[in-house]
PDB file of C-alpha atoms in Angstrom:
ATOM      1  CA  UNK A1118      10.471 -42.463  29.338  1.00 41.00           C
ATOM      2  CA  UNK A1119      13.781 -44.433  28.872  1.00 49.00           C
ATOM      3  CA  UNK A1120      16.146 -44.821  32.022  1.00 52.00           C
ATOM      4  CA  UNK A1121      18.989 -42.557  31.523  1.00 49.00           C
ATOM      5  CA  UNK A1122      22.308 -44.318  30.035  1.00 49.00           C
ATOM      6  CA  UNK A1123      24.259 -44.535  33.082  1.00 48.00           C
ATOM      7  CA  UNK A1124      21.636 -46.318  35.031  1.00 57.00           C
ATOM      8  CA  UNK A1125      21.232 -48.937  32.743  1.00 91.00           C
ATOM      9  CA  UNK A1126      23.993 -51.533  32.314  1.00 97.00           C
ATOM     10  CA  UNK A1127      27.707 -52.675  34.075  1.00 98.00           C
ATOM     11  CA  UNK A1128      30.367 -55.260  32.798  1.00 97.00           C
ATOM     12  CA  UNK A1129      30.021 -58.036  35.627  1.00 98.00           C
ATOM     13  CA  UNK A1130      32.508 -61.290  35.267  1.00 96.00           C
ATOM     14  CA  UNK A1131      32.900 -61.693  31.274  1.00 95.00           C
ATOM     15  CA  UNK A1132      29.105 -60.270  30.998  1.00 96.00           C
ATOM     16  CA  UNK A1133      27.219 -56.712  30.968  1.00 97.00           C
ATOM     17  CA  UNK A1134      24.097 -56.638  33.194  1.00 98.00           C
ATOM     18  CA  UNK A1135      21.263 -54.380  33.912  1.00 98.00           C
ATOM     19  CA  UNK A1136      22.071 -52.316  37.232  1.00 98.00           C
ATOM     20  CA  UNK A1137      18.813 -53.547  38.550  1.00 97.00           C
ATOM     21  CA  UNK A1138      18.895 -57.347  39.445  1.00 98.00           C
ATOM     22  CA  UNK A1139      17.068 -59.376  41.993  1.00 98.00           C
ATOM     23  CA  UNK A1140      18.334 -60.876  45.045  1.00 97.00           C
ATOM     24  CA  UNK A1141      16.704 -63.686  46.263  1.00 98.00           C
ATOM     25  CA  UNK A1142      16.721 -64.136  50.258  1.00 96.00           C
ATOM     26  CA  UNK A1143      13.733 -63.384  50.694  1.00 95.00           C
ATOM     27  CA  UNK A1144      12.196 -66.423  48.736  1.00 97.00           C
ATOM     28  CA  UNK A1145      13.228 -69.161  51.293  1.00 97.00           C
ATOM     29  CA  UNK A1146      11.371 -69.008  54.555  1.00 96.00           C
ATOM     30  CA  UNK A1147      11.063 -67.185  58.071  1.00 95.00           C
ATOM     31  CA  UNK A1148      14.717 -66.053  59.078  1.00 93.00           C
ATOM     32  CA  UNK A1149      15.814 -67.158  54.922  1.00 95.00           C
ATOM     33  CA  UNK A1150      15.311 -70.866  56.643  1.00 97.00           C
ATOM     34  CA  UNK A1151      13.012 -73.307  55.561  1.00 97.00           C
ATOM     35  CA  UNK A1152      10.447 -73.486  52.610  1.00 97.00           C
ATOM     36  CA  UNK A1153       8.494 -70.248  51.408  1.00 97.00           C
ATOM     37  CA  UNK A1154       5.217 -69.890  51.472  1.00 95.00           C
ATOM     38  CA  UNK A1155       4.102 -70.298  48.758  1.00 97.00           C
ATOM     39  CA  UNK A1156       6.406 -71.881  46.324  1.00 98.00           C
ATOM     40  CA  UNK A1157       4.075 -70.917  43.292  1.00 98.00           C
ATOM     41  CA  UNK A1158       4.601 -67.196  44.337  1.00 98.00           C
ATOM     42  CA  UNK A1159       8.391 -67.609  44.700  1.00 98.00           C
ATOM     43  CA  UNK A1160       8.649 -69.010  40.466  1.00 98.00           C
ATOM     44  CA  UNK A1161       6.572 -65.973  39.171  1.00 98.00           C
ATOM     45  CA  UNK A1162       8.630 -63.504  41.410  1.00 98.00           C
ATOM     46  CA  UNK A1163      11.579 -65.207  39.284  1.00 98.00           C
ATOM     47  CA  UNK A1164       9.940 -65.346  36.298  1.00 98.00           C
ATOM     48  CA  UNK A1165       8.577 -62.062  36.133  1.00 98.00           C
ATOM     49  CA  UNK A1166      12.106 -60.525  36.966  1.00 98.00           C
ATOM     50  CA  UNK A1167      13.830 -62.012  33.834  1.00 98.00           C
ATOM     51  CA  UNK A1168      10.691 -61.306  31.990  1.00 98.00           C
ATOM     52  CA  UNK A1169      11.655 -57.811  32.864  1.00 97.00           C
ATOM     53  CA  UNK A1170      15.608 -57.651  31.808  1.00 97.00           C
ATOM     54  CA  UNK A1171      16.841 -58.865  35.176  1.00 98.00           C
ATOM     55  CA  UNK A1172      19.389 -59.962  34.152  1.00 98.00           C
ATOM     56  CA  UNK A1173      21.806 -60.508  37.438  1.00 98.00           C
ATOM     57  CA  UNK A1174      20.702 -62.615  39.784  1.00 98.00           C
ATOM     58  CA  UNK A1175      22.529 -62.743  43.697  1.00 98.00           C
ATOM     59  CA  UNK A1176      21.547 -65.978  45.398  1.00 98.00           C
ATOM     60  CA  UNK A1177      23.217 -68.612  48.160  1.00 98.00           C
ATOM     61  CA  UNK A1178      22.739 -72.479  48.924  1.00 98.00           C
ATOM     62  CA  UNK A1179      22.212 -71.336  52.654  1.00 97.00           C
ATOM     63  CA  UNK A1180      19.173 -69.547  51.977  1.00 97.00           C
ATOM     64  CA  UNK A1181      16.762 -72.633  53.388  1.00 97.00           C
ATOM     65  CA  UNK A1182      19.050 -73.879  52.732  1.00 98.00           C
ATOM     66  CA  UNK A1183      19.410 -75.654  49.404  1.00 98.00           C
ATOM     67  CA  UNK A1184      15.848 -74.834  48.753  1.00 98.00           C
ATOM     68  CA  UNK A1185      16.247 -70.938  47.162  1.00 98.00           C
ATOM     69  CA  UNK A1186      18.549 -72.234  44.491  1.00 98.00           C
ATOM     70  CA  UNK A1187      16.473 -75.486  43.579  1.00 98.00           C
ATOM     71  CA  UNK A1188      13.402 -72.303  43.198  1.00 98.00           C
ATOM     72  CA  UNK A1189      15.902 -71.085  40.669  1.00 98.00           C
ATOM     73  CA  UNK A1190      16.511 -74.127  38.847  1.00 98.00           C
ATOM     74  CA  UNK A1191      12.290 -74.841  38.927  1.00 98.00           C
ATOM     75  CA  UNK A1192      12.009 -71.399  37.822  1.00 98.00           C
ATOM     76  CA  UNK A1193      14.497 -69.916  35.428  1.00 98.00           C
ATOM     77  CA  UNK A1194      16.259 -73.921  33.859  1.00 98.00           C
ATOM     78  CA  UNK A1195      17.364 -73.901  31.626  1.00 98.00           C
ATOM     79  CA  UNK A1196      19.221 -70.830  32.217  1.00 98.00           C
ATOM     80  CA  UNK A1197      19.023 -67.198  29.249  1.00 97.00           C
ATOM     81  CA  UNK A1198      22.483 -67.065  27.729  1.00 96.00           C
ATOM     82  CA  UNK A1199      22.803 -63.725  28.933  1.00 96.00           C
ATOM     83  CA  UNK A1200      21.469 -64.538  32.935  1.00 98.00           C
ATOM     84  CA  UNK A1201      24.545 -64.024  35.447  1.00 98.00           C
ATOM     85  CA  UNK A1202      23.763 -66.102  38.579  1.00 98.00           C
ATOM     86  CA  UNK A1203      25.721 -65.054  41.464  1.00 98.00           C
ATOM     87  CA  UNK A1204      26.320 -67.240  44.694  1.00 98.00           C
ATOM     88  CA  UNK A1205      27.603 -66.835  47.924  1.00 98.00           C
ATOM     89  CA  UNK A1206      29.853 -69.478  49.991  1.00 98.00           C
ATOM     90  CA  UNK A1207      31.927 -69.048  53.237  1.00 97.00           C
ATOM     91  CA  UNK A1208      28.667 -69.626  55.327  1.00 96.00           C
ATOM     92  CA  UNK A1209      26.385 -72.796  56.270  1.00 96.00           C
ATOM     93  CA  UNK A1210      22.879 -73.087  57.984  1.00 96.00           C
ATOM     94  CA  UNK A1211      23.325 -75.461  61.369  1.00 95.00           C
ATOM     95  CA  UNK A1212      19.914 -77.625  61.719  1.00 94.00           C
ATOM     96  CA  UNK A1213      18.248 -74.563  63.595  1.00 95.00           C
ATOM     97  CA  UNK A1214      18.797 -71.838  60.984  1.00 94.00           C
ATOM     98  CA  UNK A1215      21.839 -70.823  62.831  1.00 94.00           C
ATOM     99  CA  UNK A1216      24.331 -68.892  60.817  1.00 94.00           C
ATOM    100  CA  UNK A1217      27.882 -70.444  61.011  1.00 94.00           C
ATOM    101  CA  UNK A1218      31.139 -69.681  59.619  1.00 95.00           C
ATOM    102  CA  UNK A1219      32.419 -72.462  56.726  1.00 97.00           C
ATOM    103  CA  UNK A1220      35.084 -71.043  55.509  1.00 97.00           C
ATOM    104  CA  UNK A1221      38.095 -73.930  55.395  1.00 98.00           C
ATOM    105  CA  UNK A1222      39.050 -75.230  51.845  1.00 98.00           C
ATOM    106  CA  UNK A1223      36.826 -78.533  52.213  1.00 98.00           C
ATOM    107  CA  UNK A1224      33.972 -76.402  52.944  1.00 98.00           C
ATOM    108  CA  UNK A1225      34.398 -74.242  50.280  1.00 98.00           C
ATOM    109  CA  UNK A1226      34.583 -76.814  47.721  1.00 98.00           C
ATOM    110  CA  UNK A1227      31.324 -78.757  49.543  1.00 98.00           C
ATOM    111  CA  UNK A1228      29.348 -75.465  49.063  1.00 98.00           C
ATOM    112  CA  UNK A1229      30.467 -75.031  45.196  1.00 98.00           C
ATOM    113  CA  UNK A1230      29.507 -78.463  44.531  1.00 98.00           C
ATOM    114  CA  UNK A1231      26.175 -77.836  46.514  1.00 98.00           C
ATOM    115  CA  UNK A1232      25.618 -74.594  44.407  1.00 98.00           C
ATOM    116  CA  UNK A1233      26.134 -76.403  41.000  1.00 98.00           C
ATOM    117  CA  UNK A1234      23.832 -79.401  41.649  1.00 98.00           C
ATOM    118  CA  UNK A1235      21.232 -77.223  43.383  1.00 98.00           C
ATOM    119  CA  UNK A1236      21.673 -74.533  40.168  1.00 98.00           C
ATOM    120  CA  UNK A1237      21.935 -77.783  37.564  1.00 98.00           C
ATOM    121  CA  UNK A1238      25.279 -75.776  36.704  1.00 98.00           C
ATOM    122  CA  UNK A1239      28.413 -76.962  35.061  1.00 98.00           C
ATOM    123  CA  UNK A1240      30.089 -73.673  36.003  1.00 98.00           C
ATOM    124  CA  UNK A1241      29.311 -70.863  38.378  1.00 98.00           C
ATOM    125  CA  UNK A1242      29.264 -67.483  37.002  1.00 98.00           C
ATOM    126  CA  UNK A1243      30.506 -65.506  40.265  1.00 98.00           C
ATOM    127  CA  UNK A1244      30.877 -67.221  43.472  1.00 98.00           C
ATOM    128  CA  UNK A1245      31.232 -64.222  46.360  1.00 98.00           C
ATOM    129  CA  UNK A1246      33.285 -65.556  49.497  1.00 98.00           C
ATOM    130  CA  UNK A1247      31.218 -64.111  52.095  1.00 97.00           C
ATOM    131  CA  UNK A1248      33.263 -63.314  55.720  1.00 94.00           C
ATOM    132  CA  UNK A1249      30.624 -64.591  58.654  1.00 84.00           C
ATOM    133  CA  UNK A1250      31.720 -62.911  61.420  1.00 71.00           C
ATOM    134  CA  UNK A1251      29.235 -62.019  64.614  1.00 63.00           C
ATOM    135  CA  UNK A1252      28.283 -58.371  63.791  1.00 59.00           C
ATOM    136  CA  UNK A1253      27.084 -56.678  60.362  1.00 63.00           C
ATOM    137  CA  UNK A1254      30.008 -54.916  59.040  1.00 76.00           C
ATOM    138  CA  UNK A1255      32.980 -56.432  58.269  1.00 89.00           C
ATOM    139  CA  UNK A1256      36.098 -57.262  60.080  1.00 90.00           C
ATOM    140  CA  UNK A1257      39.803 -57.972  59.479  1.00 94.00           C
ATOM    141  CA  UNK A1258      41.394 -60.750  59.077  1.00 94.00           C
ATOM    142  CA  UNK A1259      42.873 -62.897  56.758  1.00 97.00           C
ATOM    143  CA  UNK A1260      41.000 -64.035  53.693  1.00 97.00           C
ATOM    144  CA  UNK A1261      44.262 -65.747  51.761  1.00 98.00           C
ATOM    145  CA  UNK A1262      43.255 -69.161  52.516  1.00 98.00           C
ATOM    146  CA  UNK A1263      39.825 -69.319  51.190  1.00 98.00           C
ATOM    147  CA  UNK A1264      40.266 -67.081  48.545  1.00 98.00           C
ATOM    148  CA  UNK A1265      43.180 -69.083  47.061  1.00 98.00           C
ATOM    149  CA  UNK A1266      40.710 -72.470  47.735  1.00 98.00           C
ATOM    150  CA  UNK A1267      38.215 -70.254  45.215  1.00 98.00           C
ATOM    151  CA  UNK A1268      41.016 -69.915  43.321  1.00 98.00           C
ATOM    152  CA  UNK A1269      41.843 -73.531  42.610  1.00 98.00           C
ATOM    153  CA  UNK A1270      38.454 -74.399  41.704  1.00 98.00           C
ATOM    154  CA  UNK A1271      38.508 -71.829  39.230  1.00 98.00           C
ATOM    155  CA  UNK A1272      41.535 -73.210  37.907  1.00 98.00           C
ATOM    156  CA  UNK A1273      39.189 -76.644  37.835  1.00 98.00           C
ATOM    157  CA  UNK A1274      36.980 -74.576  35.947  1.00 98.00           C
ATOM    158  CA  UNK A1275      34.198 -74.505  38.419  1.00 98.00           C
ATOM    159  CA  UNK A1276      34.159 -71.087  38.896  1.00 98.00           C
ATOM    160  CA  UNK A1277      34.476 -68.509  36.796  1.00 98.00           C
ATOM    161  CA  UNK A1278      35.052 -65.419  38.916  1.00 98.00           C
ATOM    162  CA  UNK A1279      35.768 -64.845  42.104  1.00 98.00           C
ATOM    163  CA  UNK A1280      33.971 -62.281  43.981  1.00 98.00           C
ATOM    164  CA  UNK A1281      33.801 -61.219  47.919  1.00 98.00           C
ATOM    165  CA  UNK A1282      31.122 -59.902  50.423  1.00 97.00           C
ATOM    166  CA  UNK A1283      31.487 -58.342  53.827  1.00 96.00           C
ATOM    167  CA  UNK A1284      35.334 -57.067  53.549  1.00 97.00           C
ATOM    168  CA  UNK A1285      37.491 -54.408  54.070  1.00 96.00           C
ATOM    169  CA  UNK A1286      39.650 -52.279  51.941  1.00 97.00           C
ATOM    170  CA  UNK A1287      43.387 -54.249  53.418  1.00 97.00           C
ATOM    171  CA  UNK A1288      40.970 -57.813  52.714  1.00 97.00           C
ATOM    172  CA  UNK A1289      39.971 -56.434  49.300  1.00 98.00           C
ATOM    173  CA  UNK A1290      44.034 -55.980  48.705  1.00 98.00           C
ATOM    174  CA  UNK A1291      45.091 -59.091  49.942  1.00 98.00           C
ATOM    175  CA  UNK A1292      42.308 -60.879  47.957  1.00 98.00           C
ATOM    176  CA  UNK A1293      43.649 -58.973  44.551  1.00 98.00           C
ATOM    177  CA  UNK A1294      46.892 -60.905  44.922  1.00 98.00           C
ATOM    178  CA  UNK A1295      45.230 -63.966  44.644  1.00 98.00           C
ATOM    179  CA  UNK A1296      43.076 -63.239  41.873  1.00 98.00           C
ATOM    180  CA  UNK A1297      41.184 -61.825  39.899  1.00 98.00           C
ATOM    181  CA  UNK A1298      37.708 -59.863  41.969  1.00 98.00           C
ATOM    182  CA  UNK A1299      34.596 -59.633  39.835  1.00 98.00           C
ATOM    183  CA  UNK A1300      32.447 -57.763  42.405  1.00 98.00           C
ATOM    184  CA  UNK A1301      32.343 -56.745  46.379  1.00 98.00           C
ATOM    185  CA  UNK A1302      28.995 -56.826  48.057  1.00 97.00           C
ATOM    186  CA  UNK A1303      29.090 -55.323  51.000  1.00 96.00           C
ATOM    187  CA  UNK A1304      26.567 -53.400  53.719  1.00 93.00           C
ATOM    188  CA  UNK A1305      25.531 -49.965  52.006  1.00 94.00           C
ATOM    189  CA  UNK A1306      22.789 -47.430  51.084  1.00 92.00           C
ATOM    190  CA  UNK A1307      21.531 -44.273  51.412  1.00 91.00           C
ATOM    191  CA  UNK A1308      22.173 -43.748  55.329  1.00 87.00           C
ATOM    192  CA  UNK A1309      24.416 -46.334  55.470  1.00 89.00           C
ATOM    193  CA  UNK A1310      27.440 -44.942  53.952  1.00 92.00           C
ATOM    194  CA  UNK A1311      30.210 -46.411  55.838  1.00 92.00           C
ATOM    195  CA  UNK A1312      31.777 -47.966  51.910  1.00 96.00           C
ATOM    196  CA  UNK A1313      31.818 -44.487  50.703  1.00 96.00           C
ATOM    197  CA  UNK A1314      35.377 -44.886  49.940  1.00 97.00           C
ATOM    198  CA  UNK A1315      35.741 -48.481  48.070  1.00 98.00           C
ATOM    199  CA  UNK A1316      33.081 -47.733  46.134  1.00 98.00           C
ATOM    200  CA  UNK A1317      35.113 -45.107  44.486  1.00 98.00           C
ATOM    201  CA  UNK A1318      38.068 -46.964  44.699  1.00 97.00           C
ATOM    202  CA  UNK A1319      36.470 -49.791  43.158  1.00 98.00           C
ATOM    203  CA  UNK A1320      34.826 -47.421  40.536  1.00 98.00           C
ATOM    204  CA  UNK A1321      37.861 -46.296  39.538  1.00 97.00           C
ATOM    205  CA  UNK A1322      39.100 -49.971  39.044  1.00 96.00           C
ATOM    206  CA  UNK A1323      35.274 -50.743  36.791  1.00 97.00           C
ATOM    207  CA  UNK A1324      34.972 -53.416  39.648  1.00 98.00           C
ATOM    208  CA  UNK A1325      30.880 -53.475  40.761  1.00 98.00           C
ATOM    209  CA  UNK A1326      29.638 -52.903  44.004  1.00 98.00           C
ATOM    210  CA  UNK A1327      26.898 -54.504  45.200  1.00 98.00           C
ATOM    211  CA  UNK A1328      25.124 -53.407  48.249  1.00 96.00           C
ATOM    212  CA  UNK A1329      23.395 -56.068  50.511  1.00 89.00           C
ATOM    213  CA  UNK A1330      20.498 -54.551  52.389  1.00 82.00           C
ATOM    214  CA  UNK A1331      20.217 -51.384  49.255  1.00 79.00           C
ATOM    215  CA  UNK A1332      17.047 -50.049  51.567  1.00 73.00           C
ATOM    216  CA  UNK A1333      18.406 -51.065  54.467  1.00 68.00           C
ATOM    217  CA  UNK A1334      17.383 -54.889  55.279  1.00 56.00           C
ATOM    218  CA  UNK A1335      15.695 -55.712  58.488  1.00 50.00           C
ATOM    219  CA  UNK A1336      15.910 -51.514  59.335  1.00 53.00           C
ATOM    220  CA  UNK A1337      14.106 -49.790  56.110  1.00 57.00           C
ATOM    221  CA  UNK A1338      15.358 -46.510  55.083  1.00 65.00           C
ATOM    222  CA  UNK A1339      13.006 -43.988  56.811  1.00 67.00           C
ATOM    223  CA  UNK A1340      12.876 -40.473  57.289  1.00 77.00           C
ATOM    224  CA  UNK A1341       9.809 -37.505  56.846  1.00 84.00           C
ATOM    225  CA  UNK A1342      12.720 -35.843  53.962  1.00 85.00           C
ATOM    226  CA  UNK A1343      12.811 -38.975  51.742  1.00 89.00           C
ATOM    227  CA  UNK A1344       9.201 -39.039  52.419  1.00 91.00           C
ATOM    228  CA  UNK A1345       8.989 -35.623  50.904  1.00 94.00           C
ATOM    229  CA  UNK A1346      11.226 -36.034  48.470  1.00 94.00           C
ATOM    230  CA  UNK A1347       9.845 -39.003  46.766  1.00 95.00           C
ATOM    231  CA  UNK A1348       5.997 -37.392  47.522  1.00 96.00           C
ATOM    232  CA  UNK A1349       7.664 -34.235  44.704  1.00 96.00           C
ATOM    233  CA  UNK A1350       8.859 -36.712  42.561  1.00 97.00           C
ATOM    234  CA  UNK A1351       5.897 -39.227  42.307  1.00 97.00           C
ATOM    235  CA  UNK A1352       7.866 -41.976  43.670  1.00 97.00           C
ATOM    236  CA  UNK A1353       7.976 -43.945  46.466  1.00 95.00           C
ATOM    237  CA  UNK A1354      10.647 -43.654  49.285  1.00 92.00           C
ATOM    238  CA  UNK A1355      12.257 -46.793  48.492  1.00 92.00           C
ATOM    239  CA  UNK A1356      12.224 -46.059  44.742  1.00 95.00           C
ATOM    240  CA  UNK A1357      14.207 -42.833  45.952  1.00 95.00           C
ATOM    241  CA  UNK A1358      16.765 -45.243  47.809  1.00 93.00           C
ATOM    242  CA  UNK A1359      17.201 -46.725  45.112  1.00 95.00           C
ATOM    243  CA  UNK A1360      17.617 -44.225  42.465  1.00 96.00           C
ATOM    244  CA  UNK A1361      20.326 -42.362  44.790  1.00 95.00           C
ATOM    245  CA  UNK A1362      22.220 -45.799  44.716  1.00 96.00           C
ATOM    246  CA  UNK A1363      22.303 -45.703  40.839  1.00 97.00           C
ATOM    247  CA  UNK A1364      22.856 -41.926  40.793  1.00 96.00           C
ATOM    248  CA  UNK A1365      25.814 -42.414  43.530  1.00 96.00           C
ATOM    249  CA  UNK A1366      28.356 -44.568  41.495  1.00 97.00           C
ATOM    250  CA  UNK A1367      27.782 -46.051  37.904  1.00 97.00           C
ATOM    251  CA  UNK A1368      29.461 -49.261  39.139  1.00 98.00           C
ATOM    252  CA  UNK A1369      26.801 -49.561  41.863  1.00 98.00           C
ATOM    253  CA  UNK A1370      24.804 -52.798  40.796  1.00 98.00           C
ATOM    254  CA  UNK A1371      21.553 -53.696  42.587  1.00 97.00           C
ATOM    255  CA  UNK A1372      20.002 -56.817  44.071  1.00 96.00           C
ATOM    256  CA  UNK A1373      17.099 -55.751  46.113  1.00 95.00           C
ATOM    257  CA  UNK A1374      14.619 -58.411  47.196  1.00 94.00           C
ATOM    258  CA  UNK A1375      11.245 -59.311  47.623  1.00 95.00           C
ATOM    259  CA  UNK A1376       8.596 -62.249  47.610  1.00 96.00           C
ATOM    260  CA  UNK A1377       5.926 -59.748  45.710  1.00 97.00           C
ATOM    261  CA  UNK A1378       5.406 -59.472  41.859  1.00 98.00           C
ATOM    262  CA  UNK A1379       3.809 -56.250  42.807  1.00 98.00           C
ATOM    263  CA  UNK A1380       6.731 -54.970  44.730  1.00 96.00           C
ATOM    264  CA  UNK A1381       8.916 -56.047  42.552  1.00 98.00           C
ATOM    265  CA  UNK A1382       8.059 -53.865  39.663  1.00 98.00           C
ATOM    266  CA  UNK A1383       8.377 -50.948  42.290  1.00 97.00           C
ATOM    267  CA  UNK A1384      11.768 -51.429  42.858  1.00 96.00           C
ATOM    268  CA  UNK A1385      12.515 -52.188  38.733  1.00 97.00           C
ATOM    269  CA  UNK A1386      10.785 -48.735  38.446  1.00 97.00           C
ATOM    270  CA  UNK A1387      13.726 -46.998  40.593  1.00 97.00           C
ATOM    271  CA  UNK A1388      15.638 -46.891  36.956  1.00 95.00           C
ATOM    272  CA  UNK A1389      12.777 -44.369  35.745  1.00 95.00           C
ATOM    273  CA  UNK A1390      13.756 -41.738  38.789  1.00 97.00           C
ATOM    274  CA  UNK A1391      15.648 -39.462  37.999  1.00 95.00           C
ATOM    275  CA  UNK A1392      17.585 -37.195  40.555  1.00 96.00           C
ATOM    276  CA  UNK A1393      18.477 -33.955  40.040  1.00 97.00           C
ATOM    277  CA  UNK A1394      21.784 -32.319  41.564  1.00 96.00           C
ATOM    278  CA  UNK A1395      19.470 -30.473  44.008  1.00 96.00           C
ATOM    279  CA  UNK A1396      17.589 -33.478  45.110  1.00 96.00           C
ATOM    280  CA  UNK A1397      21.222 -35.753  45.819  1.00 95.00           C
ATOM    281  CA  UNK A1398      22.293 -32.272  47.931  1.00 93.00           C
ATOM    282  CA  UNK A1399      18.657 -33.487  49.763  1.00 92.00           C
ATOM    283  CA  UNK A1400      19.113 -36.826  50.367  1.00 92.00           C
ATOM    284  CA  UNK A1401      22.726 -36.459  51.479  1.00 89.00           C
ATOM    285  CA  UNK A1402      21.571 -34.031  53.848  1.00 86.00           C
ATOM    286  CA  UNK A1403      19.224 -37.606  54.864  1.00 81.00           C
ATOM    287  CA  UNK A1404      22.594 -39.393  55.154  1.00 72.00           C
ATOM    288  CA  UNK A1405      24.045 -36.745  57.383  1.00 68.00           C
ATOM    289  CA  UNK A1406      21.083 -36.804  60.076  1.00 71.00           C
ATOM    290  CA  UNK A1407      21.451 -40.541  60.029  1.00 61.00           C
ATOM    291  CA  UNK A1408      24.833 -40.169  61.345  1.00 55.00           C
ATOM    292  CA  UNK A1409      26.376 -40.979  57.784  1.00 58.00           C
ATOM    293  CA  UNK A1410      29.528 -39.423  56.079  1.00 53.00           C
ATOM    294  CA  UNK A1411      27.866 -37.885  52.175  1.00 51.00           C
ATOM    295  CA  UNK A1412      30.810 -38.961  49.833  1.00 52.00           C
ATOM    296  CA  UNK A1413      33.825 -36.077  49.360  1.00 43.00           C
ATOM    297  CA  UNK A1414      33.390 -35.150  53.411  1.00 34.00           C
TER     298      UNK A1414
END
């Protein structure tokens, strides 16, 4: 059985991927610091995921750091014509692991050239400007200055797009000014719903959204009704939470992660599930026990 048409592809930058990529935080070590591992394991997880049409992969040079991207570059280099490797900068790894904010324009342009050597790219394909701020869900603030750094090495012809994670609608706005935004990765999925809004709004603009944590990160999605639901539809409850994503918004891209070949295929599977009206009325119902808002309430 063929995944139905609107779960299969999205224009992304100046490509069209498959809605199912790979994210790849979970390759580096304990806490995404440090060596995997088993490096061996980390290249087939790769390998196997453009072997099966992933073709959008979400990385960062903090993951280890350094050491996720130069898995890439062992792994994938030289790179498919049609493989769309997206990066993240705005954040560095202190000599702890700790998570700090690195955000001026020097900083910027330090992690871009970090991301290309690492890569053993000329060019990045989408480099997301990711706000680190203390808490999961985004915060305002301004975003001009780094955004128009981005912006200059674009105009260098470092970058090709510009993309941002962990924003808000009025940063989203402010960022459009400046240029042009290929994608917005923020916090979402099926209980976590707080986006609800820019992903329509961003839908309606054919801009992807890419959820970070798409089954819910550190907190999997959990509940005896998904549990249920996937048990009817031979699936498994994360293959549900992942099918709703793709049934929710046809810009939705996603970029779940794993270290497992095995569980990797799982989540690749999620474009065979098929939801039917009844079963989103469900799983929204799932949303609204976790305390979540169903989109159009």
């Amino acid at each position: 059985m063929n995944a139905p048409d609107s779960h299969r592809t999205f224009p992304l930058g100046d490509r069209t991927v498959n809605r199912i990529g790979y994210g790849t935080m979970q390759l580096a070590g304990p806490h995404v610091f440090g060596p995997p591992k088993d490096r061996e394991a980390a290249i087939a997880v790769l390998r196997t995921a453009v072997e099966n049409g992933v073709n959008h992969i979400d990385t960062a040079d903090f993951y280890g750091p350094h050491i996720t991207n130069q898995i890439v570059r062992e792994a994938l280099h030289p790179y498919a014509s049609d493989l769309t490797l997206v990066t993240k900068v705005g954040v560095r790894r202190d000599a702890q692991g700790a998570w700090l904010a690195a955000a001026s324009p020097e900083a910027l342009r330090q992690a871009v050239h970090d991301n290309l050597r690492n890569l053993g790219l000329e060019a990045l394909d989408v480099v997301n400007f990711r706000v680190m701020i203390d808490t999961m869900g985004p915060k305002e603030g301004s975003i001009e200055e780094p955004v128009a750094a981005l912006a200059a090495l674009q105009k260098e012809g470092l970058v090709r797009h510009i993309g941002l994670s962990n924003v808000t609608p009025t940063q989203l706005a402010q960022a459009m000014r400046i240029a042009t935004v290929a994608c917005v990765q923020n916090h979402y999925n099926l209980v976590h719903r707080a986006d609800d809004a820019m992903v329509d709004l961003l839908a309606r603009s054919g801009i992807p959204y890419v959820p970070f944590f798409p089954l819910g990160g550190f907190t999997p999605v959990q509940s005896t009704a998904l549990s249920e639901i996937a048990l009817r539809l031979g699936a498994t409850p994360l293959q549900v939470a992942l099918a709703w994503l793709l049934k929710r918004s046809p810009n939705i891209l996603l970029i779940p992660g794993t270290s497992s070949v095995a569980h990797l295929r799982q989540n690749l599977a999620a474009a065979y599930v098929q939801l039917s009206d009844d079963v989103v009325r469900e799983l929204d119902g799932v949303a609204a026990q976790a305390g979540a808002r169903p989109a159009g309430h």
